[in-house]
């Protein structure tokens, strides 16, 4: 019997599955990416009307059907809205689907948006202390070791590899969330991964000394090792309060104050 079409065999070799070439990029994806970046970065302001279909087709070198497909994709993300006899308008930020992977990617590539960072910090303050509490109660011995391993990699990257430190910092938080065993929480954290990494990079740039940051992270890891949910919760709140202080210069540009609440009700 001959080998299936997906396999090629040679004498003395193990059959291997033929690799498929990557799917070609749809022409509409280019215009989605280009316009999406301009909208999220603020180059196209809310209420602004996009050029005509004919003009956009010419600028992006695509057909009108492909352009319409791209505009529909942007509309589904909440970024634009087709208006009768007026054209396609940019929608206000409150309508954007900020959990859409493309929108989050565009946020990561755009100049820092203080309002978005504050919203992200609010969300982190809601779920990360709770995640640390659950991890302290549920983490397996291997998961505890993995959390500590991420911390040590983070510390070893400093002071010369700040980018590496940020990546290990993200891994540290992701492993705590994984240790909760909550599939919804794990999936949510994966969805906002690019936004979290952006926030870590900004807070690292703002911090003059990393000593406090490392101590705050280690306190979380040790509370989880001791199986102390209350201490893990409190330690994570202290860590996030430090993040708020580090991002204060970004907030100040928009005259916004950090909104993280630490133990005892202080802000």
PDB file of N, CA and C in Angstrom, residues 19-85:
ATOM      1  N   UNK A  19       5.041  19.521   5.643  1.00  0.00           N
ATOM      2  CA  UNK A  19       4.628  20.780   6.262  1.00  0.00           C
ATOM      3  C   UNK A  19       3.836  21.607   5.269  1.00  0.00           C
ATOM      4  N   UNK A  20       2.781  22.215   5.773  1.00  0.00           N
ATOM      5  CA  UNK A  20       1.966  23.062   4.918  1.00  0.00           C
ATOM      6  C   UNK A  20       2.499  24.486   4.932  1.00  0.00           C
ATOM      7  N   UNK A  21       2.510  25.139   3.786  1.00  0.00           N
ATOM      8  CA  UNK A  21       2.947  26.544   3.775  1.00  0.00           C
ATOM      9  C   UNK A  21       1.963  27.389   4.552  1.00  0.00           C
ATOM     10  N   UNK A  22       2.443  28.488   5.160  1.00  0.00           N
ATOM     11  CA  UNK A  22       1.521  29.348   5.903  1.00  0.00           C
ATOM     12  C   UNK A  22       0.430  29.906   4.999  1.00  0.00           C
ATOM     13  N   UNK A  23      -0.748  30.069   5.580  1.00  0.00           N
ATOM     14  CA  UNK A  23      -1.870  30.588   4.798  1.00  0.00           C
ATOM     15  C   UNK A  23      -1.548  32.003   4.319  1.00  0.00           C
ATOM     16  N   UNK A  24      -1.854  32.298   3.058  1.00  0.00           N
ATOM     17  CA  UNK A  24      -1.574  33.655   2.552  1.00  0.00           C
ATOM     18  C   UNK A  24      -2.391  34.701   3.306  1.00  0.00           C
ATOM     19  N   UNK A  25      -1.791  35.858   3.500  1.00  0.00           N
ATOM     20  CA  UNK A  25      -2.465  36.919   4.224  1.00  0.00           C
ATOM     21  C   UNK A  25      -3.555  37.529   3.351  1.00  0.00           C
ATOM     22  N   UNK A  26      -4.740  37.677   3.913  1.00  0.00           N
ATOM     23  CA  UNK A  26      -5.834  38.293   3.174  1.00  0.00           C
ATOM     24  C   UNK A  26      -5.505  39.758   2.923  1.00  0.00           C
ATOM     25  N   UNK A  27      -5.893  40.248   1.752  1.00  0.00           N
ATOM     26  CA  UNK A  27      -5.589  41.642   1.415  1.00  0.00           C
ATOM     27  C   UNK A  27      -6.242  42.602   2.400  1.00  0.00           C
ATOM     28  N   UNK A  28      -7.396  42.233   2.932  1.00  0.00           N
ATOM     29  CA  UNK A  28      -8.090  43.130   3.859  1.00  0.00           C
ATOM     30  C   UNK A  28      -7.347  43.283   5.179  1.00  0.00           C
ATOM     31  N   UNK A  29      -6.490  42.296   5.524  1.00  0.00           N
ATOM     32  CA  UNK A  29      -5.791  42.361   6.811  1.00  0.00           C
ATOM     33  C   UNK A  29      -4.827  43.535   6.867  1.00  0.00           C
ATOM     34  N   UNK A  30      -4.253  43.888   5.718  1.00  0.00           N
ATOM     35  CA  UNK A  30      -3.322  45.013   5.697  1.00  0.00           C
ATOM     36  C   UNK A  30      -4.001  46.322   6.046  1.00  0.00           C
ATOM     37  N   UNK A  31      -5.174  46.563   5.482  1.00  0.00           N
ATOM     38  CA  UNK A  31      -5.876  47.810   5.762  1.00  0.00           C
ATOM     39  C   UNK A  31      -6.413  47.808   7.196  1.00  0.00           C
ATOM     40  N   UNK A  32      -6.830  46.653   7.709  1.00  0.00           N
ATOM     41  CA  UNK A  32      -7.273  46.552   9.102  1.00  0.00           C
ATOM     42  C   UNK A  32      -6.136  46.953  10.027  1.00  0.00           C
ATOM     43  N   UNK A  33      -4.952  46.413   9.768  1.00  0.00           N
ATOM     44  CA  UNK A  33      -3.803  46.698  10.624  1.00  0.00           C
ATOM     45  C   UNK A  33      -3.398  48.171  10.538  1.00  0.00           C
ATOM     46  N   UNK A  34      -3.344  48.700   9.322  1.00  0.00           N
ATOM     47  CA  UNK A  34      -2.915  50.090   9.133  1.00  0.00           C
ATOM     48  C   UNK A  34      -3.892  51.069   9.783  1.00  0.00           C
ATOM     49  N   UNK A  35      -5.181  50.894   9.513  1.00  0.00           N
ATOM     50  CA  UNK A  35      -6.170  51.806  10.093  1.00  0.00           C
ATOM     51  C   UNK A  35      -6.328  51.581  11.592  1.00  0.00           C
ATOM     52  N   UNK A  36      -6.281  50.326  12.023  1.00  0.00           N
ATOM     53  CA  UNK A  36      -6.412  50.039  13.449  1.00  0.00           C
ATOM     54  C   UNK A  36      -5.321  50.710  14.257  1.00  0.00           C
ATOM     55  N   UNK A  37      -4.071  50.642  13.772  1.00  0.00           N
ATOM     56  CA  UNK A  37      -2.965  51.288  14.477  1.00  0.00           C
ATOM     57  C   UNK A  37      -3.159  52.797  14.551  1.00  0.00           C
ATOM     58  N   UNK A  38      -3.617  53.393  13.457  1.00  0.00           N
ATOM     59  CA  UNK A  38      -3.818  54.846  13.452  1.00  0.00           C
ATOM     60  C   UNK A  38      -4.925  55.260  14.417  1.00  0.00           C
ATOM     61  N   UNK A  39      -5.978  54.442  14.507  1.00  0.00           N
ATOM     62  CA  UNK A  39      -7.090  54.775  15.401  1.00  0.00           C
ATOM     63  C   UNK A  39      -6.660  54.661  16.856  1.00  0.00           C
ATOM     64  N   UNK A  40      -6.047  53.532  17.213  1.00  0.00           N
ATOM     65  CA  UNK A  40      -5.674  53.298  18.606  1.00  0.00           C
ATOM     66  C   UNK A  40      -4.583  54.259  19.065  1.00  0.00           C
ATOM     67  N   UNK A  41      -3.687  54.634  18.165  1.00  0.00           N
ATOM     68  CA  UNK A  41      -2.616  55.568  18.528  1.00  0.00           C
ATOM     69  C   UNK A  41      -3.089  57.008  18.612  1.00  0.00           C
ATOM     70  N   UNK A  42      -4.322  57.271  18.123  1.00  0.00           N
ATOM     71  CA  UNK A  42      -4.851  58.627  18.180  1.00  0.00           C
ATOM     72  C   UNK A  42      -4.597  59.445  16.931  1.00  0.00           C
ATOM     73  N   UNK A  43      -3.941  58.842  15.931  1.00  0.00           N
ATOM     74  CA  UNK A  43      -3.712  59.580  14.694  1.00  0.00           C
ATOM     75  C   UNK A  43      -5.018  59.847  13.961  1.00  0.00           C
ATOM     76  N   UNK A  44      -5.996  58.983  14.182  1.00  0.00           N
ATOM     77  CA  UNK A  44      -7.359  59.213  13.686  1.00  0.00           C
ATOM     78  C   UNK A  44      -8.243  59.392  14.911  1.00  0.00           C
ATOM     79  N   UNK A  45      -8.829  60.561  15.057  1.00  0.00           N
ATOM     80  CA  UNK A  45      -9.554  60.904  16.277  1.00  0.00           C
ATOM     81  C   UNK A  45     -11.012  60.457  16.219  1.00  0.00           C
ATOM     82  N   UNK A  46     -11.633  60.230  17.389  1.00  0.00           N
ATOM     83  CA  UNK A  46     -13.055  59.885  17.434  1.00  0.00           C
ATOM     84  C   UNK A  46     -13.896  60.937  16.703  1.00  0.00           C
ATOM     85  N   UNK A  47     -14.845  60.478  15.907  1.00  0.00           N
ATOM     86  CA  UNK A  47     -15.692  61.374  15.144  1.00  0.00           C
ATOM     87  C   UNK A  47     -15.155  61.714  13.771  1.00  0.00           C
ATOM     88  N   UNK A  48     -13.877  61.480  13.556  1.00  0.00           N
ATOM     89  CA  UNK A  48     -13.282  61.791  12.255  1.00  0.00           C
ATOM     90  C   UNK A  48     -13.844  60.851  11.192  1.00  0.00           C
ATOM     91  N   UNK A  49     -14.086  61.390  10.005  1.00  0.00           N
ATOM     92  CA  UNK A  49     -14.624  60.615   8.895  1.00  0.00           C
ATOM     93  C   UNK A  49     -13.472  60.135   8.013  1.00  0.00           C
ATOM     94  N   UNK A  50     -13.463  58.836   7.721  1.00  0.00           N
ATOM     95  CA  UNK A  50     -12.425  58.285   6.857  1.00  0.00           C
ATOM     96  C   UNK A  50     -12.613  58.764   5.419  1.00  0.00           C
ATOM     97  N   UNK A  51     -11.555  58.760   4.634  1.00  0.00           N
ATOM     98  CA  UNK A  51     -11.690  59.093   3.208  1.00  0.00           C
ATOM     99  C   UNK A  51     -12.668  58.135   2.520  1.00  0.00           C
ATOM    100  N   UNK A  52     -13.049  58.463   1.321  1.00  0.00           N
ATOM    101  CA  UNK A  52     -13.988  57.644   0.568  1.00  0.00           C
ATOM    102  C   UNK A  52     -13.392  56.275   0.273  1.00  0.00           C
ATOM    103  N   UNK A  53     -14.268  55.332  -0.082  1.00  0.00           N
ATOM    104  CA  UNK A  53     -13.796  53.991  -0.435  1.00  0.00           C
ATOM    105  C   UNK A  53     -12.799  54.052  -1.589  1.00  0.00           C
ATOM    106  N   UNK A  54     -13.105  54.894  -2.571  1.00  0.00           N
ATOM    107  CA  UNK A  54     -12.218  54.995  -3.724  1.00  0.00           C
ATOM    108  C   UNK A  54     -10.823  55.448  -3.301  1.00  0.00           C
ATOM    109  N   UNK A  55     -10.778  56.460  -2.409  1.00  0.00           N
ATOM    110  CA  UNK A  55      -9.491  56.985  -1.952  1.00  0.00           C
ATOM    111  C   UNK A  55      -8.742  55.963  -1.101  1.00  0.00           C
ATOM    112  N   UNK A  56      -9.446  55.290  -0.181  1.00  0.00           N
ATOM    113  CA  UNK A  56      -8.802  54.285   0.661  1.00  0.00           C
ATOM    114  C   UNK A  56      -8.306  53.107  -0.170  1.00  0.00           C
ATOM    115  N   UNK A  57      -9.088  52.705  -1.164  1.00  0.00           N
ATOM    116  CA  UNK A  57      -8.663  51.609  -2.036  1.00  0.00           C
ATOM    117  C   UNK A  57      -7.382  51.978  -2.767  1.00  0.00           C
ATOM    118  N   UNK A  58      -7.326  53.229  -3.246  1.00  0.00           N
ATOM    119  CA  UNK A  58      -6.124  53.673  -3.962  1.00  0.00           C
ATOM    120  C   UNK A  58      -4.915  53.722  -3.035  1.00  0.00           C
ATOM    121  N   UNK A  59      -5.100  54.281  -1.830  1.00  0.00           N
ATOM    122  CA  UNK A  59      -3.984  54.419  -0.890  1.00  0.00           C
ATOM    123  C   UNK A  59      -3.394  53.072  -0.478  1.00  0.00           C
ATOM    124  N   UNK A  60      -4.280  52.099  -0.265  1.00  0.00           N
ATOM    125  CA  UNK A  60      -3.820  50.807   0.253  1.00  0.00           C
ATOM    126  C   UNK A  60      -3.632  49.765  -0.837  1.00  0.00           C
ATOM    127  N   UNK A  61      -3.913  50.140  -2.067  1.00  0.00           N
ATOM    128  CA  UNK A  61      -3.670  49.233  -3.171  1.00  0.00           C
ATOM    129  C   UNK A  61      -4.500  47.976  -3.147  1.00  0.00           C
ATOM    130  N   UNK A  62      -5.757  48.081  -2.744  1.00  0.00           N
ATOM    131  CA  UNK A  62      -6.636  46.915  -2.684  1.00  0.00           C
ATOM    132  C   UNK A  62      -7.963  47.242  -3.371  1.00  0.00           C
ATOM    133  N   UNK A  63      -8.719  46.207  -3.678  1.00  0.00           N
ATOM    134  CA  UNK A  63     -10.011  46.398  -4.325  1.00  0.00           C
ATOM    135  C   UNK A  63     -11.033  46.894  -3.310  1.00  0.00           C
ATOM    136  N   UNK A  64     -12.125  47.430  -3.816  1.00  0.00           N
ATOM    137  CA  UNK A  64     -13.187  47.900  -2.914  1.00  0.00           C
ATOM    138  C   UNK A  64     -13.802  46.768  -2.098  1.00  0.00           C
ATOM    139  N   UNK A  65     -14.034  45.573  -2.689  1.00  0.00           N
ATOM    140  CA  UNK A  65     -14.552  44.479  -1.858  1.00  0.00           C
ATOM    141  C   UNK A  65     -13.623  44.129  -0.696  1.00  0.00           C
ATOM    142  N   UNK A  66     -12.306  44.114  -0.950  1.00  0.00           N
ATOM    143  CA  UNK A  66     -11.350  43.827   0.128  1.00  0.00           C
ATOM    144  C   UNK A  66     -11.365  44.941   1.172  1.00  0.00           C
ATOM    145  N   UNK A  67     -11.479  46.180   0.704  1.00  0.00           N
ATOM    146  CA  UNK A  67     -11.547  47.302   1.632  1.00  0.00           C
ATOM    147  C   UNK A  67     -12.787  47.193   2.523  1.00  0.00           C
ATOM    148  N   UNK A  68     -13.930  46.891   1.913  1.00  0.00           N
ATOM    149  CA  UNK A  68     -15.169  46.771   2.698  1.00  0.00           C
ATOM    150  C   UNK A  68     -15.046  45.653   3.738  1.00  0.00           C
ATOM    151  N   UNK A  69     -14.374  44.572   3.363  1.00  0.00           N
ATOM    152  CA  UNK A  69     -14.149  43.477   4.313  1.00  0.00           C
ATOM    153  C   UNK A  69     -13.317  43.964   5.502  1.00  0.00           C
ATOM    154  N   UNK A  70     -12.297  44.762   5.216  1.00  0.00           N
ATOM    155  CA  UNK A  70     -11.470  45.309   6.286  1.00  0.00           C
ATOM    156  C   UNK A  70     -12.247  46.262   7.179  1.00  0.00           C
ATOM    157  N   UNK A  71     -13.072  47.110   6.594  1.00  0.00           N
ATOM    158  CA  UNK A  71     -13.868  48.053   7.381  1.00  0.00           C
ATOM    159  C   UNK A  71     -14.890  47.324   8.249  1.00  0.00           C
ATOM    160  N   UNK A  72     -15.440  46.218   7.719  1.00  0.00           N
ATOM    161  CA  UNK A  72     -16.363  45.422   8.533  1.00  0.00           C
ATOM    162  C   UNK A  72     -15.636  44.823   9.736  1.00  0.00           C
ATOM    163  N   UNK A  73     -14.401  44.395   9.537  1.00  0.00           N
ATOM    164  CA  UNK A  73     -13.623  43.838  10.650  1.00  0.00           C
ATOM    165  C   UNK A  73     -13.371  44.908  11.715  1.00  0.00           C
ATOM    166  N   UNK A  74     -13.063  46.124  11.286  1.00  0.00           N
ATOM    167  CA  UNK A  74     -12.851  47.213  12.237  1.00  0.00           C
ATOM    168  C   UNK A  74     -14.148  47.565  12.963  1.00  0.00           C
ATOM    169  N   UNK A  75     -15.261  47.484  12.250  1.00  0.00           N
ATOM    170  CA  UNK A  75     -16.556  47.763  12.880  1.00  0.00           C
ATOM    171  C   UNK A  75     -16.875  46.719  13.938  1.00  0.00           C
ATOM    172  N   UNK A  76     -16.541  45.462  13.672  1.00  0.00           N
ATOM    173  CA  UNK A  76     -16.781  44.405  14.649  1.00  0.00           C
ATOM    174  C   UNK A  76     -15.937  44.597  15.905  1.00  0.00           C
ATOM    175  N   UNK A  77     -14.797  45.247  15.783  1.00  0.00           N
ATOM    176  CA  UNK A  77     -13.947  45.542  16.931  1.00  0.00           C
ATOM    177  C   UNK A  77     -14.394  46.816  17.648  1.00  0.00           C
ATOM    178  N   UNK A  78     -15.409  47.480  17.103  1.00  0.00           N
ATOM    179  CA  UNK A  78     -15.950  48.685  17.721  1.00  0.00           C
ATOM    180  C   UNK A  78     -15.188  49.950  17.407  1.00  0.00           C
ATOM    181  N   UNK A  79     -14.290  49.921  16.422  1.00  0.00           N
ATOM    182  CA  UNK A  79     -13.447  51.078  16.140  1.00  0.00           C
ATOM    183  C   UNK A  79     -14.075  52.061  15.155  1.00  0.00           C
ATOM    184  N   UNK A  80     -14.915  51.570  14.244  1.00  0.00           N
ATOM    185  CA  UNK A  80     -15.511  52.458  13.244  1.00  0.00           C
ATOM    186  C   UNK A  80     -16.995  52.151  13.112  1.00  0.00           C
ATOM    187  N   UNK A  81     -17.680  53.078  12.470  1.00  0.00           N
ATOM    188  CA  UNK A  81     -19.115  52.930  12.257  1.00  0.00           C
ATOM    189  C   UNK A  81     -19.478  53.570  10.926  1.00  0.00           C
ATOM    190  N   UNK A  82     -20.180  52.803  10.103  1.00  0.00           N
ATOM    191  CA  UNK A  82     -20.638  53.338   8.817  1.00  0.00           C
ATOM    192  C   UNK A  82     -21.874  54.181   9.046  1.00  0.00           C
ATOM    193  N   UNK A  83     -21.847  55.417   8.545  1.00  0.00           N
ATOM    194  CA  UNK A  83     -22.974  56.338   8.711  1.00  0.00           C
ATOM    195  C   UNK A  83     -23.561  56.693   7.352  1.00  0.00           C
ATOM    196  N   UNK A  84     -24.864  56.564   7.248  1.00  0.00           N
ATOM    197  CA  UNK A  84     -25.551  56.821   5.986  1.00  0.00           C
ATOM    198  C   UNK A  84     -25.281  58.240   5.490  1.00  0.00           C
ATOM    199  N   UNK A  85     -24.866  58.323   4.261  1.00  0.00           N
ATOM    200  CA  UNK A  85     -24.591  59.586   3.551  1.00  0.00           C
ATOM    201  C   UNK A  85     -23.435  60.382   4.149  1.00  0.00           C
TER     202      UNK A  85
END
